[in-house]
Short mmCIF file of C-alpha atoms in Angstrom, two decimals:
data_model
loop_
_atom_site.label_atom_id
_atom_site.label_comp_id
_atom_site.label_asym_id
_atom_site.label_seq_id
_atom_site.Cartn_x
_atom_site.Cartn_y
_atom_site.Cartn_z
CA LYS A 1 2.75 -30.68 8.75
CA THR A 2 6.28 -30.25 7.76
CA ILE A 3 7.29 -29.74 3.30
CA THR A 4 10.31 -31.72 2.51
CA THR A 5 10.24 -31.69 -0.76
CA GLY A 6 8.14 -30.03 -4.09
CA THR A 7 4.65 -30.65 -3.58
CA LEU A 8 1.72 -29.69 -4.88
CA LEU A 9 -1.36 -30.44 -3.21
CA ASP A 10 -4.99 -30.01 -5.18
CA GLY A 11 -8.46 -30.02 -3.44
CA GLY A 12 -9.79 -28.87 -6.39
CA GLY A 13 -12.68 -27.60 -4.95
CA LEU A 14 -14.50 -29.69 -2.50
CA LEU A 15 -10.77 -29.66 0.35
CA THR A 16 -10.61 -28.06 3.54
CA ILE A 17 -7.38 -28.41 5.68
CA SER A 18 -7.68 -27.07 9.22
CA GLY A 19 -5.18 -26.33 12.44
CA GLY A 20 -8.41 -26.78 14.82
CA GLY A 21 -7.27 -23.45 16.28
CA THR A 22 -4.42 -25.24 18.24
CA HIS A 23 -1.56 -24.78 15.75
CA GLY A 24 0.70 -23.94 12.94
CA VAL A 25 -0.99 -25.97 9.73
CA PHE A 26 1.98 -26.62 7.03
CA ALA A 27 5.85 -25.47 7.39
CA VAL A 28 7.62 -25.07 4.34
CA ASP A 29 11.31 -25.77 4.59
CA PRO A 30 13.95 -23.81 2.95
CA GLY A 31 14.78 -24.26 -0.43
CA VAL A 32 10.42 -26.06 -1.49
CA LEU A 33 8.46 -25.53 -3.37
CA PHE A 34 4.89 -25.71 -1.65
CA VAL A 35 1.91 -25.56 -3.59
CA VAL A 36 -1.56 -25.19 -2.33
CA ALA A 37 -4.60 -25.18 -5.54
CA GLY A 38 -8.31 -25.23 -5.23
CA MET A 39 -8.54 -25.16 -1.01
CA THR A 40 -8.84 -24.13 1.98
CA ILE A 41 -6.39 -23.25 5.03
CA THR A 42 -8.32 -22.59 7.67
CA ASP A 43 -8.06 -21.77 11.64
CA GLY A 44 -4.11 -22.60 11.98
CA ALA A 45 -2.65 -20.47 14.75
CA THR A 46 0.93 -20.40 16.10
CA ALA A 47 3.42 -18.14 18.37
CA GLY A 48 5.36 -18.09 15.71
CA SER A 49 5.09 -16.80 12.21
CA GLY A 50 2.93 -18.22 8.99
CA GLY A 51 -0.46 -19.63 10.65
CA ALA A 52 -1.43 -20.73 7.29
CA VAL A 53 1.66 -21.64 5.64
CA SER A 54 5.42 -20.48 7.22
CA GLY A 55 8.00 -20.42 4.95
CA GLY A 56 11.74 -21.22 5.81
CA ASN A 57 14.59 -19.51 3.70
CA GLY A 58 13.85 -19.72 0.34
CA SER A 59 11.04 -21.41 -0.45
CA LEU A 60 8.53 -20.86 -3.03
CA ILE A 61 4.91 -20.89 -1.52
CA VAL A 62 1.84 -20.72 -4.14
CA VAL A 63 -1.81 -20.34 -3.24
CA ASP A 64 -3.72 -20.96 -6.99
CA SER A 65 -6.78 -22.11 -8.86
CA GLY A 66 -9.61 -20.59 -6.15
CA SER A 67 -8.06 -21.36 -2.95
CA SER A 68 -8.22 -19.45 0.10
CA ILE A 69 -6.50 -18.60 3.17
CA VAL A 70 -8.64 -17.90 6.17
CA ASN A 71 -9.32 -16.85 9.50
CA ASN A 72 -5.37 -18.20 10.84
CA THR A 73 -3.16 -16.52 13.25
CA ALA A 74 0.06 -16.03 14.13
CA ASP A 75 1.68 -14.31 17.37
CA GLY A 76 5.05 -13.15 15.12
CA CYS A 77 4.87 -12.22 11.72
CA GLY A 78 1.97 -13.46 8.56
CA GLY A 79 -1.29 -14.86 10.65
CA GLY A 80 -1.81 -16.63 6.56
CA LEU A 81 1.30 -16.62 4.98
CA TYR A 82 5.45 -16.25 5.86
CA THR A 83 8.18 -16.84 4.30
CA LEU A 84 11.86 -15.71 4.78
CA ALA A 85 14.46 -14.56 2.47
CA GLY A 86 15.33 -15.40 -0.82
CA GLY A 87 10.83 -17.36 -0.92
CA LEU A 88 8.32 -16.19 -2.83
CA VAL A 89 4.33 -15.94 -2.37
CA PHE A 90 2.27 -16.26 -5.41
CA VAL A 91 -1.49 -15.46 -4.77
CA ILE A 92 -3.04 -16.59 -8.42
CA ASP A 93 -6.77 -16.18 -8.44
CA SER A 94 -7.12 -16.92 -4.25
CA ASP A 95 -8.35 -15.12 -1.64
CA VAL A 96 -6.18 -14.14 1.74
CA SER A 97 -8.86 -12.87 4.03
CA GLY A 98 -9.94 -13.05 7.79
CA ASN A 99 -5.97 -13.65 9.31
CA SER A 100 -4.56 -12.03 11.81
CA ALA A 101 -1.19 -10.92 13.41
CA ASP A 102 1.09 -8.46 14.91
CA ASN A 103 2.65 -7.94 12.37
CA GLY A 104 1.92 -8.46 9.06
CA GLY A 105 -1.89 -9.90 8.78
CA GLY A 106 -2.55 -11.79 5.70
CA ILE A 107 1.05 -12.27 4.67
CA CYS A 108 4.36 -11.54 5.46
CA SER A 109 7.18 -11.26 3.69
CA LEU A 110 10.75 -10.73 5.16
CA ARG A 111 13.49 -10.33 2.23
CA SER A 112 10.77 -12.38 -0.41
CA GLN A 113 8.57 -11.30 -2.74
CA VAL A 114 4.59 -11.02 -2.57
CA ILE A 115 3.06 -11.27 -5.76
CA VAL A 116 -0.57 -11.42 -5.66
CA THR A 117 -2.05 -11.22 -8.93
CA SER A 118 -5.44 -12.73 -11.18
CA PHE A 119 -8.51 -11.83 -9.69
CA SER A 120 -6.79 -12.40 -6.07
CA THR A 121 -8.36 -10.24 -3.13
CA VAL A 122 -6.32 -9.81 0.33
CA TYR A 123 -8.83 -8.89 2.82
CA ASP A 124 -9.98 -8.14 5.97
CA ASN A 125 -6.61 -9.06 7.81
CA THR A 126 -5.71 -7.35 10.95
CA ALA A 127 -2.35 -6.64 12.52
CA THR A 128 -2.37 -5.34 16.27
CA THR A 129 1.27 -3.74 15.00
CA ASN A 130 2.31 -2.97 11.73
CA VAL A 131 -0.62 -4.08 8.26
CA GLY A 132 -3.26 -5.25 7.80
CA GLY A 133 -2.84 -6.96 4.04
CA ILE A 134 0.92 -7.39 3.55
CA TYR A 135 3.79 -6.85 5.18
CA ALA A 136 7.56 -6.70 3.37
CA ASN A 137 10.46 -5.97 4.86
CA SER A 138 14.20 -6.04 4.30
CA GLU A 139 16.34 -5.19 1.34
CA VAL A 140 15.43 -7.15 -2.23
CA ALA A 141 12.28 -7.60 -1.14
CA SER A 142 9.45 -6.65 -2.94
CA VAL A 143 5.29 -6.23 -2.99
CA SER A 144 3.31 -6.66 -6.74
CA VAL A 145 -0.57 -6.21 -6.91
CA GLY A 146 -2.10 -6.86 -10.20
CA ALA A 147 -4.92 -7.94 -12.50
CA GLY A 148 -7.29 -7.62 -11.11
CA SER A 149 -6.90 -8.17 -7.83
CA ALA A 150 -7.65 -5.88 -4.65
CA VAL A 151 -5.94 -5.86 -1.34
CA THR A 152 -9.17 -4.26 0.67
CA GLY A 153 -10.75 -4.09 4.10
CA ASN A 154 -7.29 -4.94 6.13
CA THR A 155 -7.08 -2.95 9.07
CA ALA A 156 -3.65 -2.29 11.72
CA THR A 157 -1.98 0.54 13.81
CA THR A 158 0.93 1.40 10.37
CA GLY A 159 -0.27 0.78 7.09
CA GLY A 160 -3.29 -0.49 6.78
CA GLY A 161 -3.46 -2.23 3.46
CA ILE A 162 0.36 -2.64 2.37
CA TRP A 163 3.65 -1.43 4.40
CA ALA A 164 6.98 -1.67 2.58
CA ARG A 165 10.15 -1.06 4.98
CA SER A 166 13.97 -0.87 3.59
CA SER A 167 14.90 -0.15 0.15
CA VAL A 168 11.85 -2.39 -0.40
CA ARG A 169 9.67 -2.08 -3.96
CA VAL A 170 5.89 -1.71 -3.45
CA TYR A 171 4.19 -2.25 -7.07
CA LEU A 172 0.98 -1.65 -8.41
CA ARG A 173 -0.58 -2.27 -12.36
CA LEU A 174 -4.36 -3.04 -12.80
CA SER A 175 -5.27 -3.43 -8.95
CA GLU A 176 -7.51 -1.78 -6.26
CA VAL A 177 -6.45 -0.32 -2.07
CA THR A 178 -9.20 0.12 -1.11
CA ASP A 179 -11.10 0.91 2.40
CA ASN A 180 -8.15 -0.59 4.45
CA THR A 181 -7.50 1.68 7.91
CA ALA A 182 -4.50 2.48 9.94
CA SER A 183 -4.55 4.03 13.13
CA GLY A 184 -1.51 5.31 12.77
CA ALA A 185 0.41 6.62 9.71
CA GLY A 186 -0.70 4.91 6.17
CA GLY A 187 -4.35 4.13 5.44
CA GLY A 188 -3.27 1.94 2.28
CA ILE A 189 -0.15 2.05 2.19
CA HIS A 190 2.89 2.87 3.95
CA SER A 191 6.10 2.56 2.59
CA GLU A 192 9.67 3.96 4.27
CA PHE A 193 13.16 4.23 3.71
CA GLY A 194 12.64 2.47 0.10
CA GLY A 195 16.27 3.60 -1.15
CA GLY A 196 14.79 5.25 -3.84
CA ASP A 197 12.33 2.06 -4.99
CA GLY A 198 8.84 3.44 -3.77
CA VAL A 199 5.79 3.10 -4.86
CA THR A 200 4.37 2.57 -7.84
CA ILE A 201 0.93 2.80 -8.99
CA GLU A 202 0.04 2.50 -12.90
CA ASP A 203 -3.84 2.10 -14.32
CA SER A 204 -5.13 1.42 -10.15
CA VAL A 205 -6.99 2.54 -7.72
CA ILE A 206 -6.55 3.56 -4.36
CA SER A 207 -9.57 4.69 -2.33
CA GLY A 208 -11.42 5.22 0.67
CA ASN A 209 -8.52 4.38 2.52
CA THR A 210 -8.54 5.85 5.98
CA SER A 211 -5.24 6.81 9.03
CA GLY A 212 -5.25 8.61 11.74
CA VAL A 213 -2.08 10.62 11.23
CA GLU A 214 -0.91 11.14 8.29
CA GLY A 215 -0.66 9.43 4.35
CA GLY A 216 -4.90 8.68 4.12
CA GLY A 217 -3.90 6.68 0.53
CA ILE A 218 -0.52 6.29 0.17
CA ASN A 219 2.33 7.61 3.14
CA ALA A 220 5.71 7.39 1.94
CA ILE A 221 8.79 8.63 3.88
CA PHE A 222 12.81 9.18 3.83
CA ARG A 223 13.78 8.30 0.15
CA SER A 224 10.45 5.83 -0.94
CA PRO A 225 8.47 8.25 -4.69
CA VAL A 226 5.66 8.06 -5.66
CA THR A 227 5.06 7.32 -8.80
CA VAL A 228 1.37 7.63 -9.82
CA THR A 229 -0.14 6.95 -13.02
CA GLY A 230 -3.34 6.66 -15.40
CA SER A 231 -5.34 6.14 -12.37
CA THR A 232 -7.22 7.67 -9.59
CA ILE A 233 -6.22 8.39 -6.06
CA SER A 234 -10.22 9.71 -3.68
CA GLY A 235 -12.07 9.37 -0.90
CA ASN A 236 -9.38 9.03 1.00
CA SER A 237 -8.41 11.02 4.82
CA THR A 238 -6.47 11.82 6.96
CA ALA A 239 -6.73 13.87 10.76
CA LEU A 240 -3.30 14.89 9.79
CA GLY A 241 -1.17 15.29 6.02
CA GLY A 242 -1.96 13.96 2.41
CA GLY A 243 -5.84 12.51 2.40
CA GLY A 244 -4.65 11.43 -1.06
CA ILE A 245 -0.88 11.43 -0.73
CA ASN A 246 1.77 11.69 2.34
CA ALA A 247 5.64 12.52 1.01
CA ARG A 248 8.93 13.40 3.69
CA ASP A 249 11.41 13.59 2.69
CA THR A 250 10.61 12.22 -0.95
CA SER A 251 9.15 12.56 -3.86
CA ILE A 252 5.38 12.51 -5.96
CA ALA A 253 4.99 12.62 -9.50
CA VAL A 254 1.55 12.48 -10.52
CA THR A 255 0.79 12.13 -14.32
CA ASP A 256 -2.41 11.47 -16.42
CA SER A 257 -5.20 10.29 -12.34
CA PHE A 258 -7.71 11.64 -11.21
CA VAL A 259 -6.57 12.88 -7.43
CA ALA A 260 -10.56 13.25 -6.08
CA ASN A 261 -12.42 13.96 -2.48
CA ASN A 262 -9.69 13.12 -0.26
CA SER A 263 -9.04 15.09 2.76
CA ALA A 264 -6.57 16.35 5.60
CA ASP A 265 -5.78 18.90 7.60
CA PHE A 266 -2.84 20.36 5.15
CA GLY A 267 -2.60 18.50 1.78
CA GLY A 268 -6.18 17.42 0.98
CA GLY A 269 -5.04 15.51 -2.53
CA THR A 270 -1.09 15.59 -2.07
CA VAL A 271 0.77 16.71 0.14
CA SER A 272 5.14 17.37 -0.07
CA LEU A 273 7.24 18.04 3.20
CA GLY A 274 11.25 17.95 3.28
CA VAL A 275 14.84 19.14 2.11
CA GLY A 276 15.72 18.52 -1.05
CA GLY A 277 12.21 16.87 -2.16
CA THR A 278 9.59 17.45 -6.13
CA THR A 279 6.20 16.96 -6.78
CA SER A 280 5.14 16.71 -10.20
CA ILE A 281 1.47 16.92 -11.17
CA THR A 282 0.69 16.58 -15.05
CA ASP A 283 -1.78 16.42 -17.10
CA SER A 284 -4.25 15.61 -14.22
CA VAL A 285 -7.10 16.22 -12.48
CA PHE A 286 -7.29 17.72 -8.89
CA SER A 287 -10.92 18.35 -7.91
CA GLY A 288 -13.39 18.24 -4.59
CA ASN A 289 -9.90 17.57 -1.59
CA ALA A 290 -10.34 19.57 1.30
CA ALA A 291 -8.65 20.81 3.83
CA ARG A 292 -7.30 23.46 6.39
CA ILE A 293 -4.03 24.38 4.42
CA GLY A 294 -3.95 23.44 0.73
CA GLY A 295 -7.23 21.58 -0.68
CA GLY A 296 -5.47 20.42 -3.50
CA ALA A 297 -2.15 20.30 -3.33
CA ALA A 298 0.65 21.37 -0.73
CA VAL A 299 4.43 21.83 -0.65
CA TYR A 300 6.36 22.57 2.58
CA ASP A 301 10.27 22.71 1.42
CA GLU A 302 10.26 21.14 -1.55
CA SER A 303 9.34 22.60 -5.22
CA LEU A 304 6.81 21.74 -7.00
CA ALA A 305 5.10 21.88 -10.56
CA VAL A 306 2.24 21.64 -12.29
CA THR A 307 1.80 21.04 -15.96
CA GLY A 308 -0.95 20.29 -18.55
CA SER A 309 -3.69 19.91 -15.04
CA THR A 310 -6.82 21.15 -13.60
CA PHE A 311 -7.52 22.13 -9.75
CA THR A 312 -11.65 21.78 -9.99
CA GLY A 313 -13.77 22.76 -6.75
CA ASN A 314 -10.97 21.95 -3.90
CA ILE A 315 -11.49 24.49 -0.82
CA ALA A 316 -8.63 24.86 2.23
CA SER A 317 -10.69 26.66 5.30
CA ASP A 318 -7.46 28.79 6.01
CA GLY A 319 -5.24 28.75 2.55
CA GLY A 320 -4.67 27.50 -0.63
CA GLY A 321 -7.87 26.28 -2.15
CA ALA A 322 -5.74 24.32 -4.98
CA ILE A 323 -2.41 25.02 -3.92
CA ASN A 324 -0.78 26.19 -0.47
CA SER A 325 2.87 26.71 -1.30
CA SER A 326 4.98 27.06 1.70
CA VAL A 327 9.32 27.65 1.88
CA ALA A 328 8.94 26.58 -1.92
CA THR A 329 9.34 26.86 -5.78
CA THR A 330 6.18 26.09 -7.48
CA THR A 331 5.64 27.16 -11.72
CA VAL A 332 2.46 25.73 -12.86
CA GLU A 333 2.53 26.32 -17.20
CA ASP A 334 -0.35 24.63 -19.13
CA SER A 335 -2.99 24.34 -16.58
CA THR A 336 -6.13 25.05 -15.29
CA LEU A 337 -7.28 26.12 -11.40
CA THR A 338 -11.02 26.89 -11.68
CA GLY A 339 -13.98 26.92 -8.89
CA ASN A 340 -11.24 26.50 -5.85
CA THR A 341 -11.71 28.43 -2.85
CA ALA A 342 -10.24 29.56 0.45
CA GLN A 343 -9.56 31.92 3.22
CA ALA A 344 -7.10 33.21 1.91
CA GLY A 345 -5.90 32.31 -1.62
CA GLY A 346 -8.78 30.34 -3.43
CA GLY A 347 -6.07 29.67 -6.42
CA ILE A 348 -2.61 29.62 -4.95
CA ALA A 349 -1.10 31.01 -1.71
CA ALA A 350 1.99 31.25 -1.05
CA VAL A 351 4.34 31.86 2.06
CA ASP A 352 7.62 32.80 1.92
CA SER A 353 8.20 31.76 5.59
#
């Protein structure tokens, strides 16, 4: 069905519309508003993008009032929802689940905005390539998740929960990114070439995410700064760098937050690598993180400033139970390092080369 003019479909919690596994369900013309409320869209299938709803340039897709976008597929981008340049996907008190695509199993945004709010959930979506949950690419795109919403249990090669590229801002407030999996990088969130916008986490939880390469919780590379305030980063893991947060050629700022029980080979809690970046940890607690190098935090060829924080019970099998500083400038002020263990430098291990 093609939506050519502004349309509201209200199912009253009783309506299910199916593509029967043979075709996409709705296509929205450019610049058109399409609102679904209290209904389920399921079993859409397309060789293109947007198995349930596919929007043209500037289209506005609103999923509201307990709706479900479930078990749709696309060979391209956005198994559930898809929109193009200048458009908007707005999910309110609804679920996007069990969808699959090559990129963006649940939601795909190209040069558009995605807002997930009011106790919505994006869960159990899968992608062959990038991001099971929410995919956003190219300038002016953004992803906002807030007001009790969650991105959880999604699976992909890169960016299990959220994937953002090319000046796309990711903003989480009062929300959760949990139990997502990437066989490559960025179990919870992957952000690259952020153009200075990067990832902002406020009063939220990043927990239980896993990746096969780097950034169990958050992976941010190439000018994609990470700012974490009043949040919990816990129980994330990766095979290589940054169990909680991995940053390469960019910066990390952690304030008034709890970083605990994350694990990696290098930098259990956080790791920052590259030229010219900075890591600041302020009024925060790093506890029970584990790695071969840098149980709590590891920095390489960047600077680290720790102020008013506590590192306790972190473990490194080689160097730097709390902190490992390699070819880096590290300052620690008004902070406590206690009960951390390592073969070399239970508190801090500093390596000049």
